[in-house]
Amino acid sequence: MSSSNVAPSGLERGKLISLEVKNFRCIGEPGIILELDDIVVLVGPNNSGKSSLLRAYELAMSDGSNAGKVKIEDFPNSNPSSPIEIILTTEIIFGEPGKDWIGDKAGQKWINGRKFVRERWLWTQPGKGTRYGWNVATQQWSDKKPWGFAAVANTRRPAAHPVRAFDAPETQAKQIHELLRTVILSSAKELKNDDGENIYNKLLKDIEDFQKKALEGAVDGVKVVEAGLNAIVSAIFSDHCVEYNQSSAASEASLTLFHDSGKLIMGHKDGHRTELEHQGSGARRTMLWATLKYICESRTSNDKSNVLLIDEPELCLHPSAIRDACRVLYDLASKDGWQVMLTTHSPVFIDLNRDNTTVVRVDRNSSGSIQGTTLFRPERVSLGQDDKENLKLLTLYDPYVAEFFFGGRIVVVEGDTEYAAFRLVSEHYPQFSDVHIIRARGKAVIVSLAKILNQFSSRYAILHDTDTKKAIRKGKNGNPDQEITNSAWTCNQRILSTVSNNISLGKVRLLASKINFERAFFDTSLSGEKPYSAVFSMKNDKDKMEKIKQLLESLLDDAAPIPDGCIAWTSMSDLEDLN
């Protein structure tokens, strides 16, 4: 590397665009392709491969070291008959990998001036893998490699910072030390000497000059080694020769600027304090968030140079700390220099208001194979500002609303009364145990939720009130009451416009309670606390319980009969007839 190849603010890495994994641990064929964003939330049941996806990136980034070797148990069923395969697509921010490797994600052209490199790792047996590069000229994988040596290539991809769920205390502490080291180095790379030179860049240049001189001084010795090797090899392979090449390029890996013996001491200010390794799990996790929060609030920037790989961030944290952890991770992901990949079983970590989030569900399909499904990607949903405000208010009121991302059958309802009634049915009848009831708390929010659910490959259902065309506005100061257009009625058309395409595909079941749910199914508007009154009424009236059960069945199954008080509709004329 020449000094002109050193960026003013230090080595700049690219942004990770996609990760493809096959035949790694429980992930078999056809594998999983992850489209990556600033933050990727992996959801799904236990033992479905979420943690393996995080480990796969860490494994690729360990190329050239012992940590990049696999064990027999890393192959599905401990059988290496099919090779482990990991493919990374990285955006090139800085450093020329060679023109044969630069293309778009398909390896064909540039996209709006952005450049991409694809790399592939194969392990056919336990031990070290082989890295390949996608040659855009031949449209084939080549055993030649972008950027050449692994030590150089690794500095061009986002550095991995793994935080595993059940690491030993010493390992967790080391991870926090490494994050702090990243902050220190980022600031240190800006330091200049008395002559105004960037000290970090000068160190790299000095190392490169040293390595060049060392290689020049060793030319005769290298030739002797080459001659000896050629004499042996040519006796076996008559048409072969041996040549030794050593790059003099200096990289981040060439420098060890700080010893790894840094310590964090923690404890009560007036009491006993010990090293972080001796603290409880909750304290260590809290220290992790403190470190991440500091990184978020500092001005440190590495131009998309880091990926935080964090497994189940909700572990060992108090509920309020979980909410704070969610904010910290999203803030970190929106900061230049960081991407985040996390696995979770908590819907709190899915923030539908953010524009930098991808949600992927990892689970087993009907044949038993692991698959990944992108459930949410902001640019595909096209949420307007009103939608974002609706979702923001909904998640503030109900932080668990995103539970539907975790699987199961989905029913969206308008109000709390429907939610309470269906929950009671679910508790009494085990066939509904996998049903997620989402309470929108208003028609406008149904539209926003439907835009998200339309991206799912699975079916969902909606139950809302028809309402009436006109409403009465009470007169004030002695003025008479006025008949006005009912905004709840006009929202019916917005719901229909949002789901009409999916209705025709059989992916949405759209039902409406005549006028409103309470009037349609309880013969009254219900007095007092409506959800409680509805549940109390159902518990004391088997016929009402059965009717609500029938309604839930008709939402989940298009062939099931629809009870009186509700209609399936596909055009506004269906609702006009009711008025």
Coordinates of C-alpha atoms in Angstrom, one line a residue:
M1 CA 0.0 0.0 0.0
S2 CA 1.4 3.4 -0.9
S3 CA 0.9 6.4 1.3
S4 CA -1.6 7.8 -1.2
N5 CA -3.9 4.9 -0.4
V6 CA -4.2 5.9 3.2
A7 CA -7.4 7.9 3.8
P8 CA -7.1 11.1 5.7
S9 CA -9.2 9.8 8.6
G10 CA -7.6 6.3 8.7
L11 CA -8.5 3.1 6.9
E12 CA -12.1 3.2 5.6
R13 CA -14.1 0.0 5.2
G14 CA -17.1 -0.7 3.1
K15 CA -20.7 -1.3 4.1
L16 CA -22.0 -4.8 4.2
I17 CA -24.8 -5.3 1.6
S18 CA -25.7 -9.0 1.8
L19 CA -24.8 -12.2 3.6
E20 CA -25.5 -15.7 2.1
V21 CA -25.0 -18.9 4.1
K22 CA -25.4 -22.5 3.1
N23 CA -24.7 -25.8 4.9
F24 CA -23.5 -24.2 8.1
R25 CA -24.6 -25.8 11.4
C26 CA -28.4 -26.2 11.2
I27 CA -28.6 -24.1 8.0
G28 CA -28.6 -26.4 5.0
E29 CA -29.8 -26.1 1.4
P30 CA -30.9 -23.9 -0.2
G31 CA -29.4 -21.6 2.5
I32 CA -30.4 -18.1 3.6
I33 CA -29.8 -14.8 1.9
L34 CA -29.9 -11.7 4.2
E35 CA -30.3 -8.3 2.7
L36 CA -28.5 -6.1 5.2
D37 CA -29.4 -2.6 6.4
D38 CA -28.1 -0.3 9.1
I39 CA -29.8 -2.6 11.6
V40 CA -31.1 -6.1 10.9
V41 CA -33.3 -7.8 13.5
L42 CA -33.4 -11.6 13.2
V43 CA -36.5 -13.2 14.8
G44 CA -37.7 -16.8 14.9
P45 CA -38.0 -19.8 17.2
N46 CA -35.1 -21.3 19.1
N47 CA -32.6 -23.5 17.2
S48 CA -33.6 -22.0 13.9
G49 CA -30.2 -20.7 12.9
K50 CA -30.3 -17.0 14.0
S51 CA -27.1 -17.2 16.0
S52 CA -25.4 -19.2 13.2
L53 CA -25.9 -16.3 10.8
L54 CA -24.1 -13.9 13.2
R55 CA -21.3 -16.5 13.6
A56 CA -21.0 -16.9 9.8
Y57 CA -20.0 -13.3 9.3
E58 CA -17.5 -13.6 12.2
L59 CA -16.1 -16.7 10.5
A60 CA -15.6 -15.1 7.2
M61 CA -13.9 -12.1 8.8
S62 CA -11.5 -14.5 10.6
D63 CA -10.0 -15.6 7.2
G64 CA -6.3 -16.4 7.5
S65 CA -6.4 -17.1 11.2
N66 CA -7.2 -20.1 13.4
A67 CA -10.5 -18.5 14.2
G68 CA -11.4 -18.9 10.5
K69 CA -11.2 -22.7 10.8
V70 CA -14.4 -24.9 11.1
K71 CA -15.0 -28.0 13.1
I72 CA -16.8 -31.2 12.0
E73 CA -19.8 -30.2 14.0
D74 CA -20.1 -27.0 12.0
F75 CA -21.3 -29.1 9.1
P76 CA -25.0 -30.1 9.1
N77 CA -25.3 -33.4 11.0
S78 CA -21.5 -33.3 11.3
N79 CA -21.4 -34.5 7.7
P80 CA -19.1 -32.6 5.3
S81 CA -20.6 -34.1 2.1
S82 CA -21.9 -30.6 1.2
P83 CA -19.4 -27.7 1.6
I84 CA -20.0 -24.8 4.0
E85 CA -20.5 -21.7 1.9
I86 CA -20.5 -18.1 2.9
I87 CA -20.9 -15.2 0.4
L88 CA -20.5 -11.6 1.3
T89 CA -21.3 -8.5 -0.8
T90 CA -19.5 -5.4 0.3
E91 CA -19.7 -1.9 -0.9
I92 CA -16.3 -0.5 -1.8
I93 CA -15.7 2.8 0.1
F94 CA -11.9 3.0 -0.2
G95 CA -9.0 1.0 -1.6
E96 CA -8.9 -0.5 -5.1
P97 CA -9.5 -4.3 -5.1
G98 CA -8.7 -4.7 -8.8
K99 CA -11.0 -3.9 -11.8
D100 CA -11.9 -7.6 -12.3
W101 CA -13.8 -7.6 -9.0
I102 CA -15.8 -4.3 -9.2
G103 CA -19.5 -4.6 -10.1
D104 CA -23.0 -4.4 -8.8
K105 CA -24.5 -7.0 -6.5
A106 CA -24.9 -9.3 -9.6
G107 CA -21.3 -8.6 -10.7
Q108 CA -22.2 -6.7 -13.8
K109 CA -22.1 -2.9 -13.5
W110 CA -22.0 0.0 -11.1
I111 CA -25.2 1.3 -9.5
N112 CA -25.4 5.1 -9.3
G113 CA -21.7 5.3 -8.9
R114 CA -21.6 2.7 -6.1
K115 CA -19.2 -0.2 -6.4
F116 CA -19.5 -3.7 -5.0
V117 CA -17.3 -6.7 -4.4
R118 CA -18.6 -10.3 -3.9
E119 CA -16.5 -12.9 -2.0
R120 CA -17.1 -16.5 -1.4
W121 CA -15.7 -18.9 1.3
L122 CA -15.9 -22.7 1.0
W123 CA -15.0 -25.3 3.6
T124 CA -15.1 -28.9 2.2
Q125 CA -13.7 -30.4 5.4
P126 CA -12.8 -29.3 8.9
G127 CA -10.1 -26.7 9.1
K128 CA -9.3 -23.7 6.9
G129 CA -11.6 -22.5 4.1
T130 CA -10.8 -21.1 0.7
R131 CA -11.7 -17.6 -0.4
Y132 CA -12.8 -16.8 -3.9
G133 CA -13.7 -13.6 -5.7
W134 CA -16.5 -13.0 -8.3
N135 CA -14.9 -12.0 -11.5
V136 CA -17.1 -9.5 -13.3
A137 CA -15.4 -10.1 -16.6
T138 CA -15.8 -13.9 -16.8
Q139 CA -18.9 -14.0 -14.6
Q140 CA -17.4 -16.8 -12.6
W141 CA -15.8 -17.4 -9.2
S142 CA -12.1 -17.2 -9.3
D143 CA -9.5 -18.5 -6.8
K144 CA -7.8 -15.2 -7.2
K145 CA -9.0 -12.8 -4.6
P146 CA -10.1 -9.1 -4.3
W147 CA -7.5 -7.1 -2.4
G148 CA -5.2 -10.1 -2.4
F149 CA -4.1 -11.2 1.1
A150 CA -6.6 -11.9 3.8
A151 CA -5.0 -9.4 6.2
V152 CA -5.6 -6.6 3.7
A153 CA -9.1 -7.8 2.5
N154 CA -10.3 -8.0 6.1
T155 CA -9.6 -4.3 6.6
R156 CA -11.9 -3.5 3.7
R157 CA -15.0 -5.1 5.3
P158 CA -16.8 -4.0 8.4
A159 CA -14.9 -5.2 11.5
A160 CA -16.9 -7.8 13.5
H161 CA -17.8 -7.1 17.2
P162 CA -19.5 -10.3 18.4
V163 CA -21.5 -10.2 21.7
R164 CA -22.8 -13.7 22.3
A165 CA -25.7 -14.7 24.6
F166 CA -23.8 -17.0 27.0
D167 CA -20.1 -16.1 26.7
A168 CA -17.9 -16.5 29.7
P169 CA -17.4 -13.3 31.8
E170 CA -13.9 -12.9 30.6
T171 CA -15.0 -13.0 27.0
Q172 CA -17.8 -10.5 27.6
A173 CA -15.4 -8.1 29.3
K174 CA -13.0 -8.5 26.4
Q175 CA -15.8 -7.6 23.9
I176 CA -16.4 -4.4 25.9
H177 CA -12.7 -3.6 26.0
E178 CA -12.6 -4.1 22.2
L179 CA -15.4 -1.6 21.7
L180 CA -13.7 0.9 23.8
R181 CA -10.4 0.3 21.9
T182 CA -12.3 1.1 18.7
V183 CA -13.3 4.5 20.2
I184 CA -9.7 5.2 21.3
L185 CA -8.2 4.2 18.0
S186 CA -10.7 6.3 16.0
S187 CA -9.7 9.4 18.0
A188 CA -6.0 8.5 17.9
K189 CA -6.0 8.2 14.1
E190 CA -6.7 12.0 13.9
L191 CA -3.5 12.9 15.9
K192 CA -0.8 14.9 14.2
N193 CA 2.9 15.5 15.1
D194 CA 4.6 18.8 15.4
D195 CA 5.1 18.9 11.7
G196 CA 1.4 18.6 11.0
E197 CA 1.7 15.0 9.7
N198 CA -1.0 12.5 10.6
I199 CA 0.9 10.1 13.0
Y200 CA -1.2 7.0 12.2
N201 CA -0.7 7.4 8.4
K202 CA 3.0 8.0 9.0
L203 CA 3.3 4.8 11.1
L204 CA 1.7 2.8 8.2
K205 CA 4.0 4.5 5.7
D206 CA 7.1 3.8 7.9
I207 CA 6.1 0.1 8.3
E208 CA 5.6 -0.2 4.5
D209 CA 9.0 1.4 3.9
F210 CA 10.6 -1.0 6.4
Q211 CA 8.9 -4.0 4.8
K212 CA 10.1 -2.9 1.3
K213 CA 13.7 -2.5 2.5
A214 CA 13.5 -5.8 4.3
L215 CA 12.3 -7.6 1.1
E216 CA 14.9 -5.8 -1.0
G217 CA 17.6 -6.9 1.4
A218 CA 16.4 -10.5 1.4
V219 CA 16.2 -10.9 -2.4
D220 CA 19.3 -13.2 -2.5
G221 CA 18.0 -15.3 0.3
V222 CA 14.6 -15.6 -1.3
K223 CA 16.2 -16.7 -4.6
V224 CA 18.2 -19.4 -2.7
V225 CA 14.9 -20.7 -1.2
E226 CA 13.1 -20.6 -4.5
A227 CA 15.9 -22.5 -6.2
G228 CA 15.9 -25.2 -3.5
L229 CA 12.1 -25.6 -3.7
N230 CA 12.2 -25.6 -7.5
A231 CA 14.8 -28.4 -7.5
I232 CA 12.5 -30.6 -5.4
V233 CA 9.2 -29.7 -7.2
S234 CA 10.5 -30.0 -10.7
A235 CA 11.7 -33.5 -10.0
I236 CA 8.1 -34.5 -9.3
F237 CA 6.2 -32.1 -11.6
S238 CA 8.4 -31.4 -14.7
D239 CA 6.2 -28.5 -15.9
H240 CA 5.9 -26.6 -12.6
C241 CA 8.0 -23.9 -10.9
V242 CA 7.9 -22.1 -7.5
E243 CA 7.9 -18.4 -7.0
Y244 CA 7.7 -16.6 -3.6
N245 CA 5.8 -13.3 -3.5
Q246 CA 5.4 -11.2 -0.3
S247 CA 3.4 -8.0 -0.3
S248 CA 4.9 -5.0 1.4
A249 CA 1.5 -3.3 1.9
A250 CA 0.8 -2.0 5.4
S251 CA -2.6 -2.3 6.9
E252 CA -4.5 -1.9 10.2
A253 CA -3.4 -5.4 11.0
S254 CA 0.2 -4.4 10.8
L255 CA -0.2 -2.3 14.0
T256 CA -0.8 -3.3 17.6
L257 CA -1.2 0.1 19.1
F258 CA -2.5 -0.9 22.6
H259 CA -1.9 -4.0 24.6
D260 CA -5.0 -6.0 25.3
S261 CA -4.7 -5.9 29.1
G262 CA -7.0 -2.9 29.6
K263 CA -9.2 -3.2 32.7
L264 CA -12.6 -1.9 33.7
I265 CA -13.2 -1.6 37.5
M266 CA -16.8 -1.4 38.6
G267 CA -18.7 -1.2 41.9
H268 CA -20.4 1.1 44.4
K269 CA -18.6 4.4 44.8
D270 CA -18.4 4.0 48.5
G271 CA -17.9 0.2 48.5
H272 CA -16.0 -2.7 47.1
R273 CA -15.0 -2.4 43.4
T274 CA -13.8 -5.3 41.2
E275 CA -12.9 -6.0 37.6
L276 CA -15.8 -6.3 35.2
E277 CA -15.1 -10.0 34.7
H278 CA -16.2 -10.5 38.3
Q279 CA -19.5 -8.7 38.0
G280 CA -22.9 -10.3 37.5
S281 CA -24.5 -10.9 34.1
G282 CA -26.8 -7.9 34.4
A283 CA -23.9 -5.5 35.4
R284 CA -21.8 -6.7 32.4
R285 CA -24.7 -6.2 30.0
T286 CA -25.3 -2.8 31.5
M287 CA -21.7 -1.9 30.9
L288 CA -22.1 -3.0 27.3
W289 CA -25.0 -0.6 26.9
A290 CA -23.0 2.2 28.6
T291 CA -20.2 1.6 26.1
L292 CA -22.5 1.5 23.1
K293 CA -24.3 4.6 24.3
Y294 CA -21.0 6.4 24.6
I295 CA -20.1 5.5 21.1
C296 CA -23.5 6.7 19.9
E297 CA -23.1 10.1 21.6
S298 CA -19.4 10.6 20.7
R299 CA -18.4 12.0 17.4
T300 CA -16.4 8.9 16.5
S301 CA -16.9 7.8 12.9
N302 CA -15.3 5.1 10.9
D303 CA -17.4 5.3 7.7
K304 CA -19.4 2.1 8.1
S305 CA -16.4 0.2 9.4
N306 CA -18.0 -1.9 12.2
V307 CA -20.7 -4.5 12.5
L308 CA -22.0 -5.3 16.0
L309 CA -23.2 -8.9 16.1
I310 CA -25.3 -9.2 19.2
D311 CA -27.2 -12.3 20.4
E312 CA -30.4 -11.7 22.4
P313 CA -29.7 -8.2 23.8
E314 CA -32.7 -8.5 26.2
L315 CA -31.0 -11.1 28.4
C316 CA -30.4 -10.2 32.1
L317 CA -31.9 -6.8 31.7
H318 CA -34.7 -5.1 33.6
P319 CA -37.7 -4.1 31.3
S320 CA -36.9 -0.4 31.4
A321 CA -33.3 -1.3 30.6
I322 CA -34.5 -3.4 27.6
R323 CA -36.3 -0.3 26.2
D324 CA -33.2 1.8 26.7
A325 CA -31.1 -0.9 25.0
C326 CA -33.3 -0.8 22.0
R327 CA -32.9 2.9 21.6
V328 CA -29.1 2.6 22.0
L329 CA -28.9 -0.1 19.3
Y330 CA -31.0 1.8 16.8
D331 CA -29.0 5.0 17.5
L332 CA -25.8 3.2 17.0
A333 CA -27.0 1.7 13.7
S334 CA -27.9 5.2 12.4
K335 CA -24.4 6.5 13.2
D336 CA -21.7 6.6 10.5
G337 CA -19.3 3.8 11.1
W338 CA -21.7 1.1 12.5
Q339 CA -24.1 -1.6 11.3
V340 CA -26.0 -3.9 13.8
M341 CA -27.2 -7.5 13.4
L342 CA -29.1 -8.8 16.3
T343 CA -31.2 -11.8 17.3
T344 CA -34.1 -11.4 19.7
H345 CA -37.2 -13.0 21.1
S346 CA -38.5 -9.6 22.3
P347 CA -40.8 -7.5 20.0
V348 CA -39.5 -4.4 21.9
F349 CA -36.4 -4.6 19.6
I350 CA -38.5 -4.0 16.5
D351 CA -39.0 -0.3 15.9
L352 CA -41.4 0.2 13.0
N353 CA -40.8 4.0 13.0
R354 CA -37.2 3.8 11.9
D355 CA -36.1 4.0 8.2
N356 CA -32.9 1.9 8.6
T357 CA -34.4 -1.4 9.8
T358 CA -34.8 -4.8 8.2
V359 CA -36.6 -7.6 10.0
V360 CA -35.9 -11.2 8.9
R361 CA -37.7 -14.2 10.3
V362 CA -35.6 -17.4 10.4
D363 CA -37.5 -20.6 10.8
R364 CA -38.1 -24.1 9.5
N365 CA -40.4 -24.7 6.5
S366 CA -42.8 -27.6 6.1
S367 CA -39.9 -29.8 4.8
G368 CA -37.7 -29.1 7.8
S369 CA -35.3 -26.8 6.0
I370 CA -34.2 -23.5 7.5
Q371 CA -35.3 -20.5 5.5
G372 CA -35.0 -16.7 6.0
T373 CA -37.9 -14.4 5.0
T374 CA -37.5 -10.6 4.9
L375 CA -40.7 -9.4 6.7
F376 CA -40.0 -5.7 6.8
R377 CA -37.8 -3.3 4.8
P378 CA -38.8 0.4 5.0
E379 CA -38.3 1.3 1.3
R380 CA -40.7 -1.5 0.2
V381 CA -43.5 -0.5 2.6
S382 CA -43.6 3.2 1.6
L383 CA -44.9 4.5 4.9
G384 CA -46.0 8.1 4.8
Q385 CA -45.5 10.5 7.7
D386 CA -49.0 9.9 9.0
D387 CA -48.3 6.1 9.0
K388 CA -45.1 6.7 11.0
E389 CA -46.9 8.9 13.5
N390 CA -49.6 6.2 13.9
L391 CA -47.1 3.5 14.5
K392 CA -45.0 5.6 16.9
L393 CA -48.1 6.3 19.1
L394 CA -49.2 2.7 18.9
T395 CA -45.8 1.3 19.9
L396 CA -45.6 3.8 22.8
Y397 CA -48.9 2.6 24.0
D398 CA -48.2 -1.1 23.3
P399 CA -44.5 -2.0 22.9
Y400 CA -45.4 -5.6 22.2
V401 CA -47.4 -4.8 19.0
A402 CA -44.6 -6.1 16.8
E403 CA -45.1 -9.6 18.2
F404 CA -46.7 -10.6 14.8
F405 CA -43.2 -10.6 13.3
F406 CA -42.4 -13.7 15.3
G407 CA -44.8 -16.0 13.4
G408 CA -48.3 -17.4 13.9
R409 CA -51.7 -16.5 12.4
I410 CA -52.4 -12.8 12.4
V411 CA -55.7 -10.9 13.0
V412 CA -55.9 -7.1 13.2
V413 CA -58.7 -5.6 15.1
E414 CA -59.8 -2.0 15.5
G415 CA -60.4 -1.8 19.3
D416 CA -59.8 -3.1 22.8
T417 CA -63.1 -4.8 23.1
E418 CA -62.4 -7.1 20.1
Y419 CA -59.0 -7.8 21.4
A420 CA -60.2 -8.8 24.9
A421 CA -63.0 -11.0 23.4
F422 CA -60.6 -12.9 21.1
R423 CA -58.0 -13.3 23.8
L424 CA -60.7 -14.9 26.0
V425 CA -61.6 -17.3 23.2
S426 CA -57.9 -18.1 22.7
E427 CA -57.5 -19.0 26.3
H428 CA -60.5 -21.4 26.2
Y429 CA -59.8 -23.1 22.9
P430 CA -56.2 -24.4 22.3
Q431 CA -56.6 -24.4 18.5
F432 CA -56.2 -20.6 18.6
S433 CA -53.0 -20.6 20.7
D434 CA -50.9 -19.5 17.7
V435 CA -53.1 -16.6 16.8
H436 CA -51.7 -13.1 17.3
I437 CA -54.4 -10.4 17.9
I438 CA -53.1 -7.0 17.0
R439 CA -55.2 -4.1 18.3
A440 CA -54.8 -1.1 16.1
R441 CA -56.8 1.2 18.4
G442 CA -58.3 3.1 15.4
K443 CA -59.0 2.7 11.7
A444 CA -56.2 4.9 10.5
V445 CA -53.7 2.6 12.3
I446 CA -55.2 -0.4 10.5
V447 CA -54.1 1.1 7.2
S448 CA -50.6 1.6 8.5
L449 CA -50.3 -1.9 9.8
A450 CA -51.8 -3.4 6.6
K451 CA -49.0 -1.7 4.6
I452 CA -46.5 -3.6 6.7
L453 CA -48.4 -6.9 6.7
N454 CA -48.7 -6.8 2.9
Q455 CA -44.9 -7.5 2.7
F456 CA -45.4 -10.8 4.5
S457 CA -45.8 -14.0 2.4
S458 CA -48.4 -15.3 4.9
R459 CA -52.1 -14.5 5.1
Y460 CA -53.7 -12.1 7.6
A461 CA -57.2 -10.9 8.5
I462 CA -58.8 -7.6 9.5
L463 CA -61.9 -6.9 11.5
H464 CA -63.1 -3.3 11.8
D465 CA -66.4 -1.4 12.3
T466 CA -68.4 -0.3 9.3
D467 CA -69.5 2.8 11.1
T468 CA -72.0 5.1 9.5
K469 CA -71.8 7.7 6.7
K470 CA -72.9 10.5 8.8
A471 CA -72.2 11.5 12.4
I472 CA -73.9 14.0 14.7
R473 CA -71.8 16.9 16.1
K474 CA -73.3 18.2 19.2
G475 CA -74.1 21.9 19.1
K476 CA -72.4 24.3 21.5
N477 CA -73.6 27.5 23.2
G478 CA -77.2 26.7 22.3
N479 CA -76.6 26.0 18.6
P480 CA -78.4 22.9 17.2
D481 CA -76.7 19.6 16.5
Q482 CA -75.1 19.2 13.1
E483 CA -75.0 16.2 10.8
I484 CA -71.5 15.9 9.4
T485 CA -69.5 13.4 7.3
N486 CA -68.1 10.6 9.5
S487 CA -64.3 10.4 9.1
A488 CA -64.5 6.8 10.3
W489 CA -66.6 6.0 7.3
T490 CA -64.2 7.5 4.8
C491 CA -61.4 5.5 6.3
N492 CA -63.2 2.3 5.0
Q493 CA -62.1 3.2 1.5
R494 CA -58.5 3.7 2.7
I495 CA -58.5 0.2 4.2
L496 CA -59.9 -1.3 1.0
S497 CA -57.4 0.5 -1.2
T498 CA -54.5 -0.8 0.9
V499 CA -55.6 -4.5 0.9
S500 CA -57.5 -4.9 -2.3
N501 CA -54.7 -6.5 -4.3
N502 CA -54.0 -9.0 -1.5
I503 CA -57.7 -9.8 -1.2
S504 CA -57.7 -10.9 -4.8
L505 CA -54.7 -13.1 -4.1
G506 CA -56.4 -14.8 -1.1
K507 CA -53.9 -13.3 1.3
V508 CA -56.3 -11.0 3.2
R509 CA -59.6 -11.7 4.9
L510 CA -61.5 -8.5 5.3
L511 CA -64.5 -8.5 7.7
A512 CA -66.5 -5.6 9.1
S513 CA -68.8 -5.5 12.2
K514 CA -72.1 -3.9 11.3
I515 CA -71.9 -0.4 12.7
N516 CA -69.6 -1.4 15.5
F517 CA -68.4 -4.6 17.3
E518 CA -70.3 -4.0 20.6
R519 CA -73.6 -3.4 18.9
A520 CA -73.2 -6.2 16.4
F521 CA -72.3 -9.0 18.9
F522 CA -73.6 -7.9 22.3
D523 CA -76.9 -6.2 21.3
T524 CA -75.8 -3.1 23.1
S525 CA -73.2 -0.5 23.1
L526 CA -71.9 -1.9 26.4
S527 CA -71.7 0.4 29.4
G528 CA -68.8 1.2 31.6
E529 CA -65.4 -0.4 30.7
K530 CA -66.3 -2.0 27.3
P531 CA -63.5 -4.7 27.2
Y532 CA -64.3 -5.9 30.8
S533 CA -68.1 -5.8 30.1
A534 CA -67.6 -7.9 27.0
V535 CA -65.5 -10.5 28.7
F536 CA -67.8 -10.7 31.7
S537 CA -70.8 -11.1 29.4
M538 CA -69.0 -14.0 27.4
K539 CA -68.1 -15.8 30.6
N540 CA -71.7 -15.9 31.7
D541 CA -73.3 -16.6 28.3
K542 CA -72.1 -19.7 26.4
D543 CA -74.0 -18.6 23.2
K544 CA -72.0 -15.3 23.1
M545 CA -68.8 -17.2 23.7
E546 CA -69.7 -19.5 20.8
K547 CA -70.6 -16.6 18.5
I548 CA -67.2 -14.8 19.1
K549 CA -65.5 -18.2 18.5
Q550 CA -67.3 -18.5 15.2
L551 CA -66.3 -15.0 14.3
L552 CA -62.6 -15.7 15.0
E553 CA -62.8 -18.9 12.9
S554 CA -64.3 -17.0 10.0
L555 CA -61.4 -14.5 10.1
L556 CA -58.9 -17.4 10.0
D557 CA -60.6 -19.5 7.4
D558 CA -62.3 -18.1 4.3
A559 CA -64.5 -21.2 4.1
A560 CA -65.9 -20.9 7.6
P561 CA -69.4 -19.4 8.0
I562 CA -69.6 -15.7 9.0
P563 CA -71.9 -15.0 12.0
D564 CA -74.7 -12.5 11.9
G565 CA -73.5 -9.1 12.8
C566 CA -70.5 -9.2 10.4
I567 CA -69.9 -9.1 6.7
A568 CA -67.1 -9.9 4.3
W569 CA -66.7 -7.0 1.9
T570 CA -64.7 -6.2 -1.2
S571 CA -66.3 -2.9 -2.4
M572 CA -67.8 0.2 -0.9
S573 CA -71.2 -0.8 -2.3
D574 CA -71.2 -3.7 0.1
L575 CA -71.1 -1.2 3.0
E576 CA -73.5 1.2 1.3
D577 CA -76.2 -1.4 1.4
L578 CA -76.0 -1.5 5.2
N579 CA -76.7 2.3 5.4

